[in-house]
């Protein structure tokens, strides 16, 4: 969710993301530039539609000046959000509701999407951006959080050393991936497939935390798995795990 960017801010987004694309040495897609294919511009003229295709920001990422696709799982009922305004009328928009999601939405589109009705109250803080020295949105999450039983979390940690043994410098993404892999390996012992755990960690309300970003060369990230979403004991103290038939989460088409 967020308010519309100004033309100047939109140009800034496109410039810096294009620069990342043109200079990256990573063998992967690192950003999504404007895309003229399948442009949706409502009842706008053909000229505006083409302009949207040339300049319109893709909505995959959140952006610091704006908000956007933030995927903050605790922004639920009763939350308050303070958004910068860049154009007259603000042009606020909201969408992409999640029934449940884990911190990081690990498998990209792994939250449980849902239809719903959003009730909003909007007000304007005069000179709010100046008075709050606001460069990005501020959030006050509401009192409604996902709790299961006594909220016991089995926590895994990961560091900036990847699965090939390569050392990275304070790389929180590598560290969170390692914490995720440790959790997948742990739950595999109960009969889950890797795919099942991967999807589970995206839609269950796991807690992803930064343990440390100061102890070079390793960032430390933790993944807290809510133990009470299971109908059997996953505690390390519960004895030798018994492999169960967990079925399958996907079927190959013929």
mmCIF file of C-alpha atoms in Angstrom:
data_model
loop_
_atom_site.group_PDB
_atom_site.id
_atom_site.type_symbol
_atom_site.label_atom_id
_atom_site.label_comp_id
_atom_site.label_asym_id
_atom_site.label_seq_id
_atom_site.Cartn_x
_atom_site.Cartn_y
_atom_site.Cartn_z
ATOM 1 C CA UNK A 1 0.000 0.000 0.000
ATOM 2 C CA UNK A 2 1.113 3.534 -0.569
ATOM 3 C CA UNK A 3 0.476 6.878 -2.208
ATOM 4 C CA UNK A 4 1.363 7.592 -5.825
ATOM 5 C CA UNK A 5 4.901 8.706 -6.689
ATOM 6 C CA UNK A 6 5.533 12.056 -8.325
ATOM 7 C CA UNK A 7 6.992 12.043 -11.871
ATOM 8 C CA UNK A 8 10.353 12.974 -10.349
ATOM 9 C CA UNK A 9 10.229 10.108 -7.842
ATOM 10 C CA UNK A 10 9.140 7.636 -10.524
ATOM 11 C CA UNK A 11 12.101 8.715 -12.653
ATOM 12 C CA UNK A 12 14.393 8.168 -9.644
ATOM 13 C CA UNK A 13 13.094 4.615 -9.187
ATOM 14 C CA UNK A 14 13.587 3.780 -12.849
ATOM 15 C CA UNK A 15 17.071 5.322 -12.937
ATOM 16 C CA UNK A 16 18.480 3.557 -9.902
ATOM 17 C CA UNK A 17 16.927 0.179 -10.737
ATOM 18 C CA UNK A 18 18.147 0.413 -14.357
ATOM 19 C CA UNK A 19 21.619 1.191 -13.020
ATOM 20 C CA UNK A 20 21.488 -1.932 -10.866
ATOM 21 C CA UNK A 21 20.419 -4.042 -13.860
ATOM 22 C CA UNK A 22 23.181 -2.643 -16.084
ATOM 23 C CA UNK A 23 25.988 -3.012 -13.544
ATOM 24 C CA UNK A 24 25.156 -6.281 -11.755
ATOM 25 C CA UNK A 25 27.556 -9.170 -11.927
ATOM 26 C CA UNK A 26 25.006 -11.580 -10.495
ATOM 27 C CA UNK A 27 23.656 -14.281 -12.787
ATOM 28 C CA UNK A 28 20.029 -13.637 -11.887
ATOM 29 C CA UNK A 29 17.224 -11.144 -12.398
ATOM 30 C CA UNK A 30 17.961 -8.329 -9.935
ATOM 31 C CA UNK A 31 15.159 -5.862 -10.750
ATOM 32 C CA UNK A 32 12.075 -5.493 -12.952
ATOM 33 C CA UNK A 33 12.143 -2.519 -15.333
ATOM 34 C CA UNK A 34 9.004 -0.961 -16.909
ATOM 35 C CA UNK A 35 7.271 -3.460 -19.195
ATOM 36 C CA UNK A 36 5.105 -2.369 -22.165
ATOM 37 C CA UNK A 37 3.599 -5.858 -22.619
ATOM 38 C CA UNK A 38 0.101 -6.370 -21.176
ATOM 39 C CA UNK A 39 -0.157 -2.844 -19.769
ATOM 40 C CA UNK A 40 -3.314 -2.193 -17.746
ATOM 41 C CA UNK A 41 -4.262 1.479 -17.819
ATOM 42 C CA UNK A 42 -8.010 1.388 -17.235
ATOM 43 C CA UNK A 43 -9.908 3.886 -19.368
ATOM 44 C CA UNK A 44 -6.820 5.988 -20.101
ATOM 45 C CA UNK A 45 -6.021 7.048 -23.658
ATOM 46 C CA UNK A 46 -3.700 5.025 -25.872
ATOM 47 C CA UNK A 47 -1.044 7.699 -25.418
ATOM 48 C CA UNK A 48 -1.189 7.392 -21.628
ATOM 49 C CA UNK A 49 -1.229 3.607 -21.878
ATOM 50 C CA UNK A 50 1.999 3.652 -23.885
ATOM 51 C CA UNK A 51 3.550 6.069 -21.394
ATOM 52 C CA UNK A 52 2.653 3.703 -18.548
ATOM 53 C CA UNK A 53 4.389 0.891 -20.416
ATOM 54 C CA UNK A 54 7.543 2.961 -20.884
ATOM 55 C CA UNK A 55 7.755 4.501 -17.415
ATOM 56 C CA UNK A 56 5.413 2.731 -14.995
ATOM 57 C CA UNK A 57 7.027 1.131 -11.949
ATOM 58 C CA UNK A 58 6.607 -2.587 -11.477
ATOM 59 C CA UNK A 59 4.915 -3.350 -8.178
ATOM 60 C CA UNK A 60 7.009 -6.379 -7.186
ATOM 61 C CA UNK A 61 9.207 -4.499 -4.661
ATOM 62 C CA UNK A 62 8.416 -2.109 -1.893
ATOM 63 C CA UNK A 63 10.390 1.118 -2.198
ATOM 64 C CA UNK A 64 11.780 3.318 0.579
ATOM 65 C CA UNK A 65 10.017 6.577 -0.337
ATOM 66 C CA UNK A 66 6.646 4.997 -0.871
ATOM 67 C CA UNK A 67 5.766 1.750 0.903
ATOM 68 C CA UNK A 68 4.327 -0.556 -1.720
ATOM 69 C CA UNK A 69 4.676 -4.327 -1.526
ATOM 70 C CA UNK A 70 6.134 -4.444 2.000
ATOM 71 C CA UNK A 71 4.694 -7.794 3.176
ATOM 72 C CA UNK A 72 4.829 -6.873 6.873
ATOM 73 C CA UNK A 73 2.783 -9.668 8.394
ATOM 74 C CA UNK A 74 1.755 -7.818 11.568
ATOM 75 C CA UNK A 75 -0.037 -5.002 9.712
ATOM 76 C CA UNK A 76 -3.432 -6.374 10.595
ATOM 77 C CA UNK A 77 -6.591 -5.077 12.257
ATOM 78 C CA UNK A 78 -6.039 -1.892 14.236
ATOM 79 C CA UNK A 79 -2.765 -0.921 12.558
ATOM 80 C CA UNK A 80 -1.844 2.676 11.778
ATOM 81 C CA UNK A 81 0.314 3.640 8.817
ATOM 82 C CA UNK A 82 1.915 7.019 8.143
ATOM 83 C CA UNK A 83 2.628 7.469 4.440
ATOM 84 C CA UNK A 84 4.543 10.213 2.638
ATOM 85 C CA UNK A 85 2.467 12.133 0.070
ATOM 86 C CA UNK A 86 4.138 13.055 -3.217
ATOM 87 C CA UNK A 87 1.253 14.268 -5.413
ATOM 88 C CA UNK A 88 -1.912 16.341 -4.893
ATOM 89 C CA UNK A 89 -4.718 14.097 -3.675
ATOM 90 C CA UNK A 90 -2.213 11.440 -2.495
ATOM 91 C CA UNK A 91 -3.811 8.769 -4.740
ATOM 92 C CA UNK A 92 -3.652 6.071 -2.066
ATOM 93 C CA UNK A 93 -4.001 2.448 -3.174
ATOM 94 C CA UNK A 94 -3.989 -0.869 -1.338
ATOM 95 C CA UNK A 95 -4.267 -4.539 -2.262
ATOM 96 C CA UNK A 96 -2.733 -8.034 -2.101
ATOM 97 C CA UNK A 97 -4.306 -9.284 1.136
ATOM 98 C CA UNK A 98 -2.658 -12.164 2.985
ATOM 99 C CA UNK A 99 -4.558 -14.562 5.247
ATOM 100 C CA UNK A 100 -1.264 -15.821 6.635
ATOM 101 C CA UNK A 101 2.405 -15.245 5.879
ATOM 102 C CA UNK A 102 5.807 -15.908 7.383
ATOM 103 C CA UNK A 103 8.480 -13.235 7.727
ATOM 104 C CA UNK A 104 10.271 -12.983 4.399
ATOM 105 C CA UNK A 105 7.547 -14.774 2.373
ATOM 106 C CA UNK A 106 10.373 -17.178 1.564
ATOM 107 C CA UNK A 107 9.037 -18.815 -1.627
ATOM 108 C CA UNK A 108 8.215 -15.414 -3.232
ATOM 109 C CA UNK A 109 4.476 -15.992 -3.746
ATOM 110 C CA UNK A 110 4.152 -18.176 -0.700
ATOM 111 C CA UNK A 111 1.644 -16.332 1.458
ATOM 112 C CA UNK A 112 -1.961 -17.486 1.530
ATOM 113 C CA UNK A 113 -3.679 -14.862 -0.607
ATOM 114 C CA UNK A 114 -7.287 -13.981 0.177
ATOM 115 C CA UNK A 115 -10.237 -11.921 -0.903
ATOM 116 C CA UNK A 116 -11.405 -9.422 1.660
ATOM 117 C CA UNK A 117 -12.875 -6.079 2.587
ATOM 118 C CA UNK A 118 -10.561 -3.386 3.937
ATOM 119 C CA UNK A 119 -11.990 -0.711 6.214
ATOM 120 C CA UNK A 120 -9.825 2.409 6.230
ATOM 121 C CA UNK A 121 -9.901 5.777 7.913
ATOM 122 C CA UNK A 122 -7.760 8.359 6.128
ATOM 123 C CA UNK A 123 -6.628 11.694 7.507
ATOM 124 C CA UNK A 124 -3.991 14.266 6.556
ATOM 125 C CA UNK A 125 -1.236 15.474 8.873
ATOM 126 C CA UNK A 126 -0.449 19.043 7.812
ATOM 127 C CA UNK A 127 3.320 19.397 7.316
ATOM 128 C CA UNK A 128 3.651 15.791 8.493
ATOM 129 C CA UNK A 129 6.557 14.885 6.221
ATOM 130 C CA UNK A 130 8.542 17.890 7.454
ATOM 131 C CA UNK A 131 7.597 17.592 11.124
ATOM 132 C CA UNK A 132 8.390 13.853 11.244
ATOM 133 C CA UNK A 133 11.457 14.212 8.998
ATOM 134 C CA UNK A 134 9.798 11.442 7.011
ATOM 135 C CA UNK A 135 11.811 9.706 4.293
ATOM 136 C CA UNK A 136 9.763 6.508 4.314
ATOM 137 C CA UNK A 137 6.517 5.164 5.821
ATOM 138 C CA UNK A 138 6.069 4.607 9.543
ATOM 139 C CA UNK A 139 3.956 1.777 10.963
ATOM 140 C CA UNK A 140 2.173 1.130 14.243
ATOM 141 C CA UNK A 141 1.092 -2.542 14.005
ATOM 142 C CA UNK A 142 -2.215 -3.355 15.645
ATOM 143 C CA UNK A 143 -2.847 -5.661 18.603
ATOM 144 C CA UNK A 144 -3.879 -8.644 16.459
ATOM 145 C CA UNK A 145 -0.972 -11.036 15.891
ATOM 146 C CA UNK A 146 -1.006 -14.672 14.808
ATOM 147 C CA UNK A 147 -0.726 -16.789 17.953
ATOM 148 C CA UNK A 148 -1.000 -20.563 18.239
ATOM 149 C CA UNK A 149 -1.167 -21.898 21.769
ATOM 150 C CA UNK A 150 1.497 -20.486 24.090
ATOM 151 C CA UNK A 151 3.573 -19.094 21.197
ATOM 152 C CA UNK A 152 6.545 -21.434 21.527
ATOM 153 C CA UNK A 153 9.123 -20.976 18.777
ATOM 154 C CA UNK A 154 11.827 -23.452 17.795
ATOM 155 C CA UNK A 155 14.543 -21.149 16.473
ATOM 156 C CA UNK A 156 17.156 -21.857 13.814
ATOM 157 C CA UNK A 157 20.112 -19.631 12.994
ATOM 158 C CA UNK A 158 22.045 -18.946 9.820
ATOM 159 C CA UNK A 159 25.242 -17.109 8.996
ATOM 160 C CA UNK A 160 26.826 -15.587 5.891
ATOM 161 C CA UNK A 161 28.417 -18.880 4.825
ATOM 162 C CA UNK A 162 26.492 -20.506 1.991
ATOM 163 C CA UNK A 163 25.758 -24.180 1.411
ATOM 164 C CA UNK A 164 28.913 -24.503 -0.723
ATOM 165 C CA UNK A 165 31.070 -23.287 2.143
ATOM 166 C CA UNK A 166 31.715 -19.881 0.571
ATOM 167 C CA UNK A 167 32.162 -16.998 2.995
ATOM 168 C CA UNK A 168 30.130 -13.841 2.270
ATOM 169 C CA UNK A 169 30.496 -10.455 3.962
ATOM 170 C CA UNK A 170 27.599 -9.582 6.281
ATOM 171 C CA UNK A 171 25.092 -10.984 3.770
ATOM 172 C CA UNK A 172 21.747 -11.214 5.575
ATOM 173 C CA UNK A 173 20.072 -12.916 2.598
ATOM 174 C CA UNK A 174 22.617 -15.739 2.626
ATOM 175 C CA UNK A 175 22.226 -16.017 6.407
ATOM 176 C CA UNK A 176 18.413 -16.195 6.277
ATOM 177 C CA UNK A 177 18.637 -18.800 3.533
ATOM 178 C CA UNK A 178 20.893 -20.889 5.756
ATOM 179 C CA UNK A 179 18.460 -20.622 8.672
ATOM 180 C CA UNK A 180 15.699 -21.721 6.299
ATOM 181 C CA UNK A 181 17.733 -24.714 5.099
ATOM 182 C CA UNK A 182 18.395 -25.780 8.698
ATOM 183 C CA UNK A 183 14.648 -25.735 9.346
ATOM 184 C CA UNK A 184 13.913 -27.711 6.179
ATOM 185 C CA UNK A 185 16.497 -30.330 7.174
ATOM 186 C CA UNK A 186 15.001 -30.574 10.665
ATOM 187 C CA UNK A 187 11.395 -31.055 9.528
ATOM 188 C CA UNK A 188 12.416 -33.501 6.802
ATOM 189 C CA UNK A 189 12.935 -36.048 9.610
ATOM 190 C CA UNK A 190 9.185 -36.083 10.289
ATOM 191 C CA UNK A 191 8.282 -37.122 6.731
ATOM 192 C CA UNK A 192 7.797 -33.725 5.087
ATOM 193 C CA UNK A 193 9.236 -33.211 1.623
ATOM 194 C CA UNK A 194 11.502 -30.230 1.000
ATOM 195 C CA UNK A 195 8.744 -28.626 -1.094
ATOM 196 C CA UNK A 196 6.208 -29.011 1.693
ATOM 197 C CA UNK A 197 8.458 -27.320 4.247
ATOM 198 C CA UNK A 198 9.435 -24.589 1.784
ATOM 199 C CA UNK A 199 5.783 -23.702 1.211
ATOM 200 C CA UNK A 200 4.941 -24.051 4.901
ATOM 201 C CA UNK A 201 7.601 -21.533 5.898
ATOM 202 C CA UNK A 202 6.151 -19.003 3.468
ATOM 203 C CA UNK A 203 2.582 -19.169 4.738
ATOM 204 C CA UNK A 204 2.981 -20.064 8.426
ATOM 205 C CA UNK A 205 3.639 -17.057 10.721
ATOM 206 C CA UNK A 206 7.340 -17.748 11.275
ATOM 207 C CA UNK A 207 9.409 -15.085 13.005
ATOM 208 C CA UNK A 208 12.433 -13.860 11.044
ATOM 209 C CA UNK A 209 14.845 -11.740 13.077
ATOM 210 C CA UNK A 210 18.225 -10.111 12.613
ATOM 211 C CA UNK A 211 20.490 -11.568 15.269
ATOM 212 C CA UNK A 212 23.541 -9.500 14.376
ATOM 213 C CA UNK A 213 24.954 -7.320 11.604
ATOM 214 C CA UNK A 214 28.110 -6.115 13.355
ATOM 215 C CA UNK A 215 30.284 -9.198 13.811
ATOM 216 C CA UNK A 216 32.326 -9.314 10.618
ATOM 217 C CA UNK A 217 32.256 -11.268 8.400
ATOM 218 C CA UNK A 218 29.035 -13.004 9.454
ATOM 219 C CA UNK A 219 25.536 -11.633 9.666
ATOM 220 C CA UNK A 220 23.349 -13.766 11.920
ATOM 221 C CA UNK A 221 19.681 -14.325 11.054
ATOM 222 C CA UNK A 222 17.189 -16.428 12.965
ATOM 223 C CA UNK A 223 14.013 -18.217 11.916
ATOM 224 C CA UNK A 224 11.486 -18.958 14.660
ATOM 225 C CA UNK A 225 9.102 -21.810 13.808
ATOM 226 C CA UNK A 226 5.826 -21.757 15.809
ATOM 227 C CA UNK A 227 5.759 -25.211 17.391
ATOM 228 C CA UNK A 228 2.038 -25.167 18.122
ATOM 229 C CA UNK A 229 0.940 -25.228 14.482
ATOM 230 C CA UNK A 230 1.805 -28.954 14.504
ATOM 231 C CA UNK A 231 -0.425 -31.665 15.956
ATOM 232 C CA UNK A 232 2.624 -33.609 17.166
ATOM 233 C CA UNK A 233 5.642 -32.605 19.248
ATOM 234 C CA UNK A 234 8.584 -31.269 17.208
ATOM 235 C CA UNK A 235 10.676 -30.431 20.263
ATOM 236 C CA UNK A 236 14.288 -31.665 20.222
ATOM 237 C CA UNK A 237 13.450 -33.224 23.615
ATOM 238 C CA UNK A 238 10.630 -35.389 22.233
ATOM 239 C CA UNK A 239 12.840 -38.339 21.325
ATOM 240 C CA UNK A 240 13.692 -39.907 17.988
ATOM 241 C CA UNK A 241 11.414 -38.415 15.283
ATOM 242 C CA UNK A 242 8.890 -40.778 13.709
ATOM 243 C CA UNK A 243 8.504 -40.339 9.956
ATOM 244 C CA UNK A 244 4.871 -39.867 9.055
ATOM 245 C CA UNK A 245 3.061 -40.031 5.720
ATOM 246 C CA UNK A 246 2.594 -36.348 4.890
ATOM 247 C CA UNK A 247 1.088 -36.953 1.444
ATOM 248 C CA UNK A 248 2.177 -34.587 -1.282
ATOM 249 C CA UNK A 249 1.735 -30.907 -1.974
ATOM 250 C CA UNK A 250 1.906 -31.106 -5.765
ATOM 251 C CA UNK A 251 1.152 -33.578 -8.535
ATOM 252 C CA UNK A 252 2.915 -33.735 -11.879
ATOM 253 C CA UNK A 253 0.557 -33.278 -14.806
ATOM 254 C CA UNK A 254 0.347 -36.148 -17.311
#
